[in-house]
Coordinates of C-alpha atoms and ligand atoms in Angstrom, one line a residue:
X1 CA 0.0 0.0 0.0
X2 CA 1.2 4.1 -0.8
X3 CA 1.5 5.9 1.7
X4 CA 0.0 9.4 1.2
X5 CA 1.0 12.8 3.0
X6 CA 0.5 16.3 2.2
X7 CA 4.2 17.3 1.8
X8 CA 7.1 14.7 1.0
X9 CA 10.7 16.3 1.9
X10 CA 13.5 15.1 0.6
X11 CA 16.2 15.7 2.3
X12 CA 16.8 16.5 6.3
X13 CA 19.6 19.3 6.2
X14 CA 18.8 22.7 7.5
X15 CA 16.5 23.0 4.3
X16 CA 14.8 20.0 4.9
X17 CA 14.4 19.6 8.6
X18 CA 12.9 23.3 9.4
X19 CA 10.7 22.7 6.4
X20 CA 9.3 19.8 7.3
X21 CA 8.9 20.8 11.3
X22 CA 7.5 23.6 10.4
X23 CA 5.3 21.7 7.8
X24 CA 3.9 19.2 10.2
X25 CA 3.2 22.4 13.3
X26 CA 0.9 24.0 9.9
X27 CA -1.3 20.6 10.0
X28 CA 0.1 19.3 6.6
X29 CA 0.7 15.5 7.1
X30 CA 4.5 15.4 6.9
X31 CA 7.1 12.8 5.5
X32 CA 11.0 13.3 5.4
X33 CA 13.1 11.2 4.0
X34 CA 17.4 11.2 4.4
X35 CA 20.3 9.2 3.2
X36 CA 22.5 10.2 5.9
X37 CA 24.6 7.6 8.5
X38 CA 26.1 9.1 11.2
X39 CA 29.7 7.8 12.6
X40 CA 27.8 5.7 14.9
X41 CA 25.8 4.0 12.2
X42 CA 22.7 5.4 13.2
X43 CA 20.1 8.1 11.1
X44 CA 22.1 11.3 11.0
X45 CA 19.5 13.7 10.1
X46 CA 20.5 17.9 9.6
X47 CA 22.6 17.4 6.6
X48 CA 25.8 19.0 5.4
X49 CA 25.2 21.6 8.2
X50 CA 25.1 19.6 11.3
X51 CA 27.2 16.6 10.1
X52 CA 30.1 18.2 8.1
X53 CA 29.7 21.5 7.8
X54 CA 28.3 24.6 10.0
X55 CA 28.2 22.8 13.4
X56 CA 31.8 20.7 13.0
X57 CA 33.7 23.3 11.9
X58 CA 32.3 25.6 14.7
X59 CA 33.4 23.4 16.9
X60 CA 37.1 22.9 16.1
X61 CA 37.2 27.0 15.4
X62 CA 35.7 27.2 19.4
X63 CA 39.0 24.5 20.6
X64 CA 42.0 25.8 18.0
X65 CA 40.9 29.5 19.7
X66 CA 41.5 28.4 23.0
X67 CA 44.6 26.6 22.4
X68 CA 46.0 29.7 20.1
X69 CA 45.0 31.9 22.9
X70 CA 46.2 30.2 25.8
X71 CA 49.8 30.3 23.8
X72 CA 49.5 33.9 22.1
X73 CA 47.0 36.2 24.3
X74 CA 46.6 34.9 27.5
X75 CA 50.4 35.8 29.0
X76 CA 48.8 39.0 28.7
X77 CA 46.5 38.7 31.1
X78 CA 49.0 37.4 33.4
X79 CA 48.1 33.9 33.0
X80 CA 50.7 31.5 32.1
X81 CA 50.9 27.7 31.8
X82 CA 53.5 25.1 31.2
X83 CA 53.7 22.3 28.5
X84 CA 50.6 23.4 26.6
X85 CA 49.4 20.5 24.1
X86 CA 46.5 19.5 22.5
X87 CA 44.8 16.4 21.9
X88 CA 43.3 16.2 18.6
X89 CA 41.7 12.6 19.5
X90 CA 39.6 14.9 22.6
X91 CA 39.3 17.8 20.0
X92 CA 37.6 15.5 17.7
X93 CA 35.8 14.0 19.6
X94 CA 34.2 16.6 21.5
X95 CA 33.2 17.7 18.0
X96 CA 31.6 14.1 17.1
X97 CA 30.1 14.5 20.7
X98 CA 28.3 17.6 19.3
X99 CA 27.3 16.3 16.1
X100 CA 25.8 13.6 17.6
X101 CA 23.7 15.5 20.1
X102 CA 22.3 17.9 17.9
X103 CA 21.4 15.2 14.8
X104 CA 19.7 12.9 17.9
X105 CA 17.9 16.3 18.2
X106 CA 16.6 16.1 15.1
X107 CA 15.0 12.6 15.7
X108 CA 13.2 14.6 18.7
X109 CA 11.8 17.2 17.2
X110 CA 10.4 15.0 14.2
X111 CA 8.7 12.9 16.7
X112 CA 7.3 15.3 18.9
X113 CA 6.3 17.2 15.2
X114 CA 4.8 14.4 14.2
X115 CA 6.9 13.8 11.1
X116 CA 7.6 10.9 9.6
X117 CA 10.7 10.3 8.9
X118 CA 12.4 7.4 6.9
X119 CA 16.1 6.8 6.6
X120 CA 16.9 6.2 3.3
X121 CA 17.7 7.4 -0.2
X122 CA 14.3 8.8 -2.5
X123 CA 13.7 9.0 -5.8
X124 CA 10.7 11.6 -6.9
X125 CA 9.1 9.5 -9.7
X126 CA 6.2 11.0 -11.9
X127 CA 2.8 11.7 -10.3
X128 CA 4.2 12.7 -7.1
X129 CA 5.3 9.2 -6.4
X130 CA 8.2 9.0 -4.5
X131 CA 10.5 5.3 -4.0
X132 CA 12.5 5.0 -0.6
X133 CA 15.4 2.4 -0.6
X134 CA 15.4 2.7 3.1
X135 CA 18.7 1.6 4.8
X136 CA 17.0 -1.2 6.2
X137 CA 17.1 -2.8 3.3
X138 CA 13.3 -2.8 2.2
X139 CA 11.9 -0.3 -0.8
X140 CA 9.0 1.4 0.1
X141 CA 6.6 3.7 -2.3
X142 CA 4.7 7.3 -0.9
X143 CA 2.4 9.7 -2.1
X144 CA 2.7 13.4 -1.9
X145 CA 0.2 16.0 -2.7
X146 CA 3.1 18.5 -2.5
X147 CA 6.8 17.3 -2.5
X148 CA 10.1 19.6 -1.4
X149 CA 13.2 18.7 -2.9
X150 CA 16.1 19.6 -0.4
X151 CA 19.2 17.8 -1.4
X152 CA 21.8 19.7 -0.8
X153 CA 25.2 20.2 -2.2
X154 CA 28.3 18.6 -1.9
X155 CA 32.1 19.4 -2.9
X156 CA 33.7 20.3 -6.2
X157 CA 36.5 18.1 -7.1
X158 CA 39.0 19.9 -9.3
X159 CA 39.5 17.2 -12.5
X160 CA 42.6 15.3 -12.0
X161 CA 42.8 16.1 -8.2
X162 CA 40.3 13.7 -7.3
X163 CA 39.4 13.1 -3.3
X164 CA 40.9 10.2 -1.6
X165 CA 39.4 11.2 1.9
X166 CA 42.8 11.0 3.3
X167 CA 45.7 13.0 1.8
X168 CA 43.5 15.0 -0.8
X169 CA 40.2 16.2 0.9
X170 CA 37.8 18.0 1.2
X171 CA 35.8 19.5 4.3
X172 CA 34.6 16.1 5.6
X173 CA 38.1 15.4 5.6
X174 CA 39.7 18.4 7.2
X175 CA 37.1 18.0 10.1
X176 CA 38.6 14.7 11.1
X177 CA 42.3 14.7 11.0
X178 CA 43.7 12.4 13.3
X179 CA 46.9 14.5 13.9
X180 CA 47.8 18.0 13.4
X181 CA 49.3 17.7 9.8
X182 CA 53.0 19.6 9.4
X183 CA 52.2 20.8 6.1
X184 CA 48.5 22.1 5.0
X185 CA 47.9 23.0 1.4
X186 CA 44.6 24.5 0.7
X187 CA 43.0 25.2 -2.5
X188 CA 40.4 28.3 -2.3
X189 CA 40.7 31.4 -0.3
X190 CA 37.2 30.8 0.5
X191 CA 34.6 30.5 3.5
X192 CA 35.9 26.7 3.6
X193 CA 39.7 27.5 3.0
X194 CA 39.6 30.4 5.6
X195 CA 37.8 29.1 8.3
X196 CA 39.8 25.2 8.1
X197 CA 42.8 26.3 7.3
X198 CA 42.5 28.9 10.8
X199 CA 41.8 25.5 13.0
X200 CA 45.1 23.8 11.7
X201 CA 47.2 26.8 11.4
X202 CA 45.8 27.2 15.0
X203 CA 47.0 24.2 15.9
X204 CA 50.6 24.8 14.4
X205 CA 50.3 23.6 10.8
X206 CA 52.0 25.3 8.1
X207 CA 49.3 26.7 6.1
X208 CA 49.1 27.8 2.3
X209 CA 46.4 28.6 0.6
X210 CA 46.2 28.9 -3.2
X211 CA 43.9 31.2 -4.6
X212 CA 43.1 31.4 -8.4
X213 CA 41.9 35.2 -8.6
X214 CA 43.8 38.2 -7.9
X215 CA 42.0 39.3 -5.6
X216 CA 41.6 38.4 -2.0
X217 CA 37.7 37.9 -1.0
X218 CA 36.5 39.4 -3.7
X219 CA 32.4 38.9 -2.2
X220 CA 33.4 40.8 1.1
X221 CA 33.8 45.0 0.7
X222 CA 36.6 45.9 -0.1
X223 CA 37.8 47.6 2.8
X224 CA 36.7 44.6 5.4
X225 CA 38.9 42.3 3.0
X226 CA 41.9 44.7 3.4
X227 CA 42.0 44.5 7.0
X228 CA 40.9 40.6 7.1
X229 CA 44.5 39.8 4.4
X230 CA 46.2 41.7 6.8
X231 CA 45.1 39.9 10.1
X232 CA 45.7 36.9 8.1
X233 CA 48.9 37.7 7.2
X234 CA 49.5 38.5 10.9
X235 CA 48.4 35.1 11.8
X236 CA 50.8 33.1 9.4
X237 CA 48.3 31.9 6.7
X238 CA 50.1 32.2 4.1
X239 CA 47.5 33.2 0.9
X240 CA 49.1 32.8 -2.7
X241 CA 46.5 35.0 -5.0
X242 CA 46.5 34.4 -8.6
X243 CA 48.0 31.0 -7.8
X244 CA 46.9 28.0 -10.2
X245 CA 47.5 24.4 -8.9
X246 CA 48.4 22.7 -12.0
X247 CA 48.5 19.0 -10.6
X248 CA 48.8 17.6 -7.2
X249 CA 49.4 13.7 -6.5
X250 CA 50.2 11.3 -3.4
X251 CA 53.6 10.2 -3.3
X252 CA 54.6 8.4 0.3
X253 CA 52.9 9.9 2.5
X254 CA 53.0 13.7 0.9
X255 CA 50.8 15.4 -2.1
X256 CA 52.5 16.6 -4.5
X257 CA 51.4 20.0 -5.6
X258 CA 52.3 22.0 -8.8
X259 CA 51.3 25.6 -9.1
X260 CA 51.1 27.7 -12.2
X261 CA 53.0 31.3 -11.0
X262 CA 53.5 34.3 -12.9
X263 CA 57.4 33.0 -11.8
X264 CA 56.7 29.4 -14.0
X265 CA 56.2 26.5 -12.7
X266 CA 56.9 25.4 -8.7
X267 CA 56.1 22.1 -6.6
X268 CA 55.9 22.5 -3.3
X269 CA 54.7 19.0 -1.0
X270 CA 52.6 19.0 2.1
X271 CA 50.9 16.2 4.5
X272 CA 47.4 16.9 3.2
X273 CA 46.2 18.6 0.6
X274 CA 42.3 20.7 1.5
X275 CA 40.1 21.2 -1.6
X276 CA 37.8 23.9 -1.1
X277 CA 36.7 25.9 -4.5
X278 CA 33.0 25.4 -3.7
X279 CA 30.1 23.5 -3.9
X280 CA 27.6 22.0 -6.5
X281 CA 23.8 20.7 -5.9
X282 CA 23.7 17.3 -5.1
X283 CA 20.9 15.4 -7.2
X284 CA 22.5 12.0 -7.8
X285 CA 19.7 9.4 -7.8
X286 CA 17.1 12.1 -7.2
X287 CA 15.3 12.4 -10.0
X288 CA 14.1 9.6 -12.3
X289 CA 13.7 10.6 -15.9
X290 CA 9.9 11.0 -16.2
X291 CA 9.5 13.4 -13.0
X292 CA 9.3 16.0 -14.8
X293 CA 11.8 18.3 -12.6
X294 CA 14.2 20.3 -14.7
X295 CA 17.9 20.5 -13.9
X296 CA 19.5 24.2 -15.0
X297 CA 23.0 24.0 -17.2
X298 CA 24.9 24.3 -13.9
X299 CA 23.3 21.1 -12.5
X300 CA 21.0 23.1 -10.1
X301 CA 17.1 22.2 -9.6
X302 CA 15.8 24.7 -11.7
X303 CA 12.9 26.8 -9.3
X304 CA 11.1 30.4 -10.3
X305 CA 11.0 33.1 -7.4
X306 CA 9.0 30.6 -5.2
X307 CA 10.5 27.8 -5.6
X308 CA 8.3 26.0 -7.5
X309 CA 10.0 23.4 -10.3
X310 CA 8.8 22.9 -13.7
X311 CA 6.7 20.3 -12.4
X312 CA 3.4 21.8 -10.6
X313 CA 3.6 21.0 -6.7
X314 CA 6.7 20.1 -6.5
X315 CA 9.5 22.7 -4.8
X316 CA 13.1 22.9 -4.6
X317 CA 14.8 25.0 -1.9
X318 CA 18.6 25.1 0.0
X319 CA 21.9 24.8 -1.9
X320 CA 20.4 22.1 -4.4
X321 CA 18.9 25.7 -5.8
X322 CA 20.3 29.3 -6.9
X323 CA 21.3 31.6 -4.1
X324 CA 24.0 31.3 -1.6
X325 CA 24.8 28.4 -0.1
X326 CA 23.7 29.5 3.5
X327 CA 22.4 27.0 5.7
X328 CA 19.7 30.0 7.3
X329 CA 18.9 30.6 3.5
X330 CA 17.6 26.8 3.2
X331 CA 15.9 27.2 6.4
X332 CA 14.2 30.1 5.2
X333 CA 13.4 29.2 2.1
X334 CA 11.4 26.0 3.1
X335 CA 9.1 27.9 5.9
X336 CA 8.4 30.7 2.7
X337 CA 7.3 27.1 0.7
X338 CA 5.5 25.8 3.4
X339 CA 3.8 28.6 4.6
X340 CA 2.5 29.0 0.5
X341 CA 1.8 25.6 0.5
X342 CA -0.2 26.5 3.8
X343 CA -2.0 29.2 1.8
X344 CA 0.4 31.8 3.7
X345 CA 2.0 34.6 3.0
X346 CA 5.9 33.3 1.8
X347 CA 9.0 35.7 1.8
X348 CA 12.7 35.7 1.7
X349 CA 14.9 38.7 0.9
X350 CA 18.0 37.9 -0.3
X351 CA 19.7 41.3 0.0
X352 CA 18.4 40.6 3.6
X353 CA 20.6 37.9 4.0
X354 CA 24.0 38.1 6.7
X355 CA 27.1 36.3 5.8
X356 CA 29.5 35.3 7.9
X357 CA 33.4 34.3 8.2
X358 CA 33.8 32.6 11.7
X359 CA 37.5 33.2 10.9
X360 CA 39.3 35.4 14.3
X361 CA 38.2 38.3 13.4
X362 CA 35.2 37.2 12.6
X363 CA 33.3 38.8 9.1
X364 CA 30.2 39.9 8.8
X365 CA 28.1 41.4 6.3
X366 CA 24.3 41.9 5.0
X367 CA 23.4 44.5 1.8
X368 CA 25.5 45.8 -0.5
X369 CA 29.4 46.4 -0.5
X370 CA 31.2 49.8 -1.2
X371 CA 31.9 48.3 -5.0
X372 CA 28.2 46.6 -6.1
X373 CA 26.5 50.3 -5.0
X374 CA 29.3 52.0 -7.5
X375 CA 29.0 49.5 -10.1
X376 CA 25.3 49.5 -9.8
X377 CA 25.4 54.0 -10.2
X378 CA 24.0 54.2 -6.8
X379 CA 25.1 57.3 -4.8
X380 CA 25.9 56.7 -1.0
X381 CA 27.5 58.0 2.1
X382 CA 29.9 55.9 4.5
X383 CA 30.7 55.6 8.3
X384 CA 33.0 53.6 9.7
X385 CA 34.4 52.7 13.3
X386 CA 37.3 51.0 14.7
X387 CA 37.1 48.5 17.3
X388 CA 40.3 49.9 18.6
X389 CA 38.4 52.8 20.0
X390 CA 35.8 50.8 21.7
X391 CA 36.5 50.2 25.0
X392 CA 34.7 46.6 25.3
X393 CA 36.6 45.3 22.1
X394 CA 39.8 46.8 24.2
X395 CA 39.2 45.6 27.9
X396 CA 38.6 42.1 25.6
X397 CA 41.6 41.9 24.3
X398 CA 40.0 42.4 20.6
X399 CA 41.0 45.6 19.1
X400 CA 41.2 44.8 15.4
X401 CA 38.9 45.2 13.1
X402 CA 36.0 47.8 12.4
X403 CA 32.4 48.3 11.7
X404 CA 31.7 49.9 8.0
X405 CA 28.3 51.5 7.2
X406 CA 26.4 52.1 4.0
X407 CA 23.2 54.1 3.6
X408 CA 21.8 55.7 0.6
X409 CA 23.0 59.4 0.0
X410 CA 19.2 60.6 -0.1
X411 CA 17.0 59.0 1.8
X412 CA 19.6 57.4 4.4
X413 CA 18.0 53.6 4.2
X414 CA 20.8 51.6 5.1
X415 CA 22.2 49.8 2.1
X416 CA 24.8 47.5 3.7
X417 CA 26.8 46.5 7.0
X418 CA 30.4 45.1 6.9
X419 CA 31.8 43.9 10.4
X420 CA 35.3 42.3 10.8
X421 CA 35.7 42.3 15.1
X422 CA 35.4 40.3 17.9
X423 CA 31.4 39.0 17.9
X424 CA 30.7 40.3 14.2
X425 CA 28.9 37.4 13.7
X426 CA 26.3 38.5 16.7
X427 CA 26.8 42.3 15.6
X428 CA 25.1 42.1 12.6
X429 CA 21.8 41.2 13.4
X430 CA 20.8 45.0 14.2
X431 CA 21.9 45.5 10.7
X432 CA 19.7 42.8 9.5
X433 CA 16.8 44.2 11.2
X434 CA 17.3 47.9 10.2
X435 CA 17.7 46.4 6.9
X436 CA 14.6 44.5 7.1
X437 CA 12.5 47.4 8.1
X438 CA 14.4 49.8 5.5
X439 CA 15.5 51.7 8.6
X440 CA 18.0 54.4 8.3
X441 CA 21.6 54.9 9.8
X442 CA 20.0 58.1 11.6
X443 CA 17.7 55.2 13.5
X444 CA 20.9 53.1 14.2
X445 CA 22.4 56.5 15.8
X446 CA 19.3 57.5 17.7
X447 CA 19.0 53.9 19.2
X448 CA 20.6 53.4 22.6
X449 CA 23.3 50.7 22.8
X450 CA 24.5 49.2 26.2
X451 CA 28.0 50.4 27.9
X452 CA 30.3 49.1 27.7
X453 CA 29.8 46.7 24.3
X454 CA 30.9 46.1 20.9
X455 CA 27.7 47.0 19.5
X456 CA 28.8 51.0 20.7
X457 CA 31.3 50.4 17.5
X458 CA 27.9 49.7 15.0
X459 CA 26.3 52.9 17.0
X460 CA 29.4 55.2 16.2
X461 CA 29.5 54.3 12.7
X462 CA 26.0 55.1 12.2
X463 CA 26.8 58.7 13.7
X464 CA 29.7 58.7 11.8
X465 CA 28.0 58.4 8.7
X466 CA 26.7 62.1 10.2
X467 CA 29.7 63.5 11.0
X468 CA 29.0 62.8 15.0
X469 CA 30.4 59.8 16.2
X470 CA 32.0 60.3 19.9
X471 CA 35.2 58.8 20.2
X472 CA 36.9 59.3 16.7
X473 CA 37.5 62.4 14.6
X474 CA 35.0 62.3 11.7
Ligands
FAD501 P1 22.4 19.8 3.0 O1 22.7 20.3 4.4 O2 23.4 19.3 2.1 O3 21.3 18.6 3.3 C1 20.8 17.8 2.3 C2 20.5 16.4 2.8 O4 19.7 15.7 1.9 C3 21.7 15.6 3.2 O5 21.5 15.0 4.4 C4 21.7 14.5 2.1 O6 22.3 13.3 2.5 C5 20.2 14.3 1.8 N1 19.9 13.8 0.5 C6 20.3 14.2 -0.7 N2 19.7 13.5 -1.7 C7 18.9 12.6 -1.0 C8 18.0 11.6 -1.5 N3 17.9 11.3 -2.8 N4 17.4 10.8 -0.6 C9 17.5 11.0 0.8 N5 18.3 12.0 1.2 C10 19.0 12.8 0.4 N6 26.4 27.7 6.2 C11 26.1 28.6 7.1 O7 25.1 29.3 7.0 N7 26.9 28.9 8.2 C12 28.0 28.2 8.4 O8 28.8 28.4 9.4 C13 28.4 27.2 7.4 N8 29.5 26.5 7.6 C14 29.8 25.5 6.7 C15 31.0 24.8 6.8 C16 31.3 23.8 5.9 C17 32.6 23.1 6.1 C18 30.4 23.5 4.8 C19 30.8 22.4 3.9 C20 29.2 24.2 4.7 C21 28.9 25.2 5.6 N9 27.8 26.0 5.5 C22 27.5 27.0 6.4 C23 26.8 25.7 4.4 C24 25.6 24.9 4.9 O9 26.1 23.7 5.4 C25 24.7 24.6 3.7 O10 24.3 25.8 3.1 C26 23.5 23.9 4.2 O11 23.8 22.7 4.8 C27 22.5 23.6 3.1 O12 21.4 23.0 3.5 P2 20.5 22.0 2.6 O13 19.5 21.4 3.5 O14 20.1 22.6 1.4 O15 21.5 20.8 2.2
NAD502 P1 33.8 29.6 -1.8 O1 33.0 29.9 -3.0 O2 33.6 30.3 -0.6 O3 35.4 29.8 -2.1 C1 36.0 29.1 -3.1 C2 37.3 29.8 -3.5 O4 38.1 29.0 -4.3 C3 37.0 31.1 -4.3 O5 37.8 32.2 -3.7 C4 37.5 30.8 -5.7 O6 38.0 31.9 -6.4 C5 38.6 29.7 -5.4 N1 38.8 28.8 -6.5 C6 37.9 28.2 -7.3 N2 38.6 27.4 -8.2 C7 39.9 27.4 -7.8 C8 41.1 26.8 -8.3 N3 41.0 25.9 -9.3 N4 42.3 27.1 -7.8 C9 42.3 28.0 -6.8 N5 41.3 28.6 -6.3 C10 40.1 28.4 -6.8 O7 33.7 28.0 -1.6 P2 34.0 27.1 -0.4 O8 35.0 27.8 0.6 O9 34.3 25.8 -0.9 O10 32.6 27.0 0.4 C11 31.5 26.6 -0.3 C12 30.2 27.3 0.2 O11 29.9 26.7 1.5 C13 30.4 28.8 0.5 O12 30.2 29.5 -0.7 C14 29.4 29.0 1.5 O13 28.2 29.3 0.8 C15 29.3 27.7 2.2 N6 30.0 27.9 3.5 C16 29.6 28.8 4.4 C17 30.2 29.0 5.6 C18 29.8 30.1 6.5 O14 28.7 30.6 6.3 N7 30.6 30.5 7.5 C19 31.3 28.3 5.9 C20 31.8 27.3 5.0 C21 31.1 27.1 3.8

């Protein structure tokens, strides 16, 4: 016999999950189906996020800082301590620890919810017919008057430089090192590249990272990316720009790497070799042929403005779509389909959305930067505000960085936030909301911020955008 729901989700990352929680607290009769095995052979719902991505690399960030501190910072503070090591088995684990806690979560809430789940891999078939090889080992077949494709994305592998998931690898790799490698080579001066290559650098690798464009962070404003190459500079990450790797090949127990230079030619070996030039949809398996669901020439499920595939009732949301590859995108982006599927209102802004580097400083940013308002014509005024002159980010011990403001040169609507500091990550929520209700940077000034805290830095570059800020000359 079929089962039938009102929504089938395919797919239990941060797409998936919130989409189909959400689905089930609406009333729809809610199914979610996902492939996913955790390390301890169990259902590992919450996708790339929870399992290799967001939540991992959080983690290992939150131990390299402490051990990078307690060597770098912390004699400043008048604490000292002897034969300071670190045990990457611990480090590890406490990350699996976490994993595991917040996937077993997952089971909870889709319980409680009242969603079915079934672990297993789907295929959409035509009619809205959807086939579960379930991991048990049985096929089952459901019935959806609505299905949500949320399949995610996984790694680009650089032709020729294939993964081996041990000396070539990519981020499910780099979260599970057994031993802190000598050598790191890192291909892709990206989120990924950044953020990993700060835990083992952290941790007293040797860290390169190749970059094929010129330009360092070319997504982040300009002025944010100045000060974040020169912090990384700072920190020993050594970042190659314009850098090609021709080749790169295990020999022993070291990869090989070639790069293309404006110098010729030069190979260079390390103990492991990160791949990290992005991500592609995932939609191996997915789709059988008569479904109906078009792919896009990039391999993406092609979706309109709501999400809605070229088959009727059937959606597509997450990185598996267009848009960045956020995991609170693909949250967002299912409750909008549900909540139209609901016969509610659905929205997601996209010039709304906050990035963020959890990198030391961390980067923030939501709107536009300084170069997409000149390329686009659009006239604008500028504050800014150094977290050396805020006394929180100095009794912290967290000086660098600063707070850049946007806002339109007319009608003073905020037009973007750029944050690299201490907390940014946390900072640039007010932004977001400003944003959101197309607030000004005269409401950011008039709004009173708590003493002593970094958000005083966001406040005084709102004032400075007005010539008024307190403790800098404007
Ligand atoms: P995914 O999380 O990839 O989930 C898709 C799920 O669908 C997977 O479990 C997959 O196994 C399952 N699936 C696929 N096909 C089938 C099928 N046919 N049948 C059954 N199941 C199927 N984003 C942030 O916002 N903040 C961060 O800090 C952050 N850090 C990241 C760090 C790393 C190292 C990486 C790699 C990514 C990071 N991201 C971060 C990006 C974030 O992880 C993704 O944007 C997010 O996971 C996308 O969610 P999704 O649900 O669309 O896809
Ligand atoms: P990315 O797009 O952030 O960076 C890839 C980098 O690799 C780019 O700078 C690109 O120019 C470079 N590159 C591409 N091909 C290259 C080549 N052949 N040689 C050298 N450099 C090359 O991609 P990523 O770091 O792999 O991350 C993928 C996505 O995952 C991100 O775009 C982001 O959406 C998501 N993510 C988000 C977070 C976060 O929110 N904090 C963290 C990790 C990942």
């Amino acid at each position: 016999m079929t089962d039938k729901f009102d929504l089938i989700v395919i797919g239990a990352g941060p797409a998936g999950y919130v989409a189909a929680i959400h689905a089930a607290q609406l009333g729809l009769k809610t199914a979610c189906i996902d492939k996913s095995i955790g390390k301890d052979g169990q259902a590992a719902p919450g996708g790339t996020c929870l399992n290799v991505g967001c939540i991992p690399s959080k983690a290992l960030l939150d131990s390299s800082k402490h051990y990078d501190h307690l060597q770098h910072t912390y004699a400043e503070h008048g604490i000292s301590a002897d034969n300071v090591s670190m045990n990457v088995a611990t480090m590890i684990g406490r990350k699996d620890k976490i994993v595991k806690q917040l996937t077993g979560g997952i089971s909870q809430l889709f319980k409680a919810n009242k969603v079915t789940f079934f672990h297993g891999t789907a295929t959409l078939e035509k009619d809205h017919r959807v086939t579960v090889n379930q991991i048990s080992g049985d096929a089952i077949e459901l019935e959806g008057k609505n299905i949500l494709l949320a399949s995610g994305s996984v790694s680009i592998e650089i032709p020729g430089i294939a993964f081996d998931g041990e000396y070539i690898i990519d981020n499910i790799g780099a979260l599970d090192i057994d031993s802190v490698p000598k050598r790191l080579g890192v291909i892709g001066a990206g989120v990924i590249g950044l953020e990993l290559g700060s835990v083992w650098s952290r941790l007293g690798s040797e860290v390169t990272i190749f970059e094929a464009l010129p330009e360092f962070l070319g997504v982040a404003d300009k002025d944010i990316a100045k000060l974040a190459a020169r912090e990384f500079r700072k920190q020993k990450l050594d970042i190659k720009l314009n850098t090609m790797v021709k080749s790169a090949g295990v020999k022993g127990q070291q990869v090989e790497v070639t790069i293309d230079t404006k110098d010729g030619e030069q190979q260079l070996s390390f103990d492991r070799l990160l791949v990290a030039v992005g991500r592609k949809a995932f939609t191996e398996g997915l789709l059988a042929e008569d479904c109906g669901v078009k792919l896009s020439d990039r391999g993406q499920i092609e979706v309109d403005d709501n999400c809605l595939t070229s088959s009727a009732n059937v959606y597509a949301i997450g990185d598996a779509v267009r848009g960045p590859m956020l995991a609170h995108k693909a949250s967002e982006e299912g409750v909008a389909v549900v909540n139209r599927i609901a016969g509610k209102h659905g929205h997601l802004d996209f010039n709304t959305i906050p990035w963020v580097i959890y990198t030391e400083p961390e980067i923030a940013w939501v709107g536009k930067t300084e170069q997409q308002l000149e390329a686009d014509g659009i006239e604008y005024k500028s504050g800014s505000f150094p977290f050396a002159a805020n006394g929180r980010a100095l009794a912290g011990g967290a000086p660098a960085g600063m707070v850049k403001l946007l806002a339109d040169a007319t009608t003073d609507e905020l037009l973007g936030a750029h944050i690299i500091g201490a907390n940014a990550s946390e900072l640039i929520a007010e932004c977001v909301v400003t944003m959101e209700f197309h607030g000004s940077s005269e409401d950011l000034a008039l709004i009173v911020h708590a003493h002593p805290t970094l958000s005083e830095a966001v406040h005084e570059a709102a004032l400075n955008i007005h010539k008024h800020a307190i403790h800098r000359v404007n």
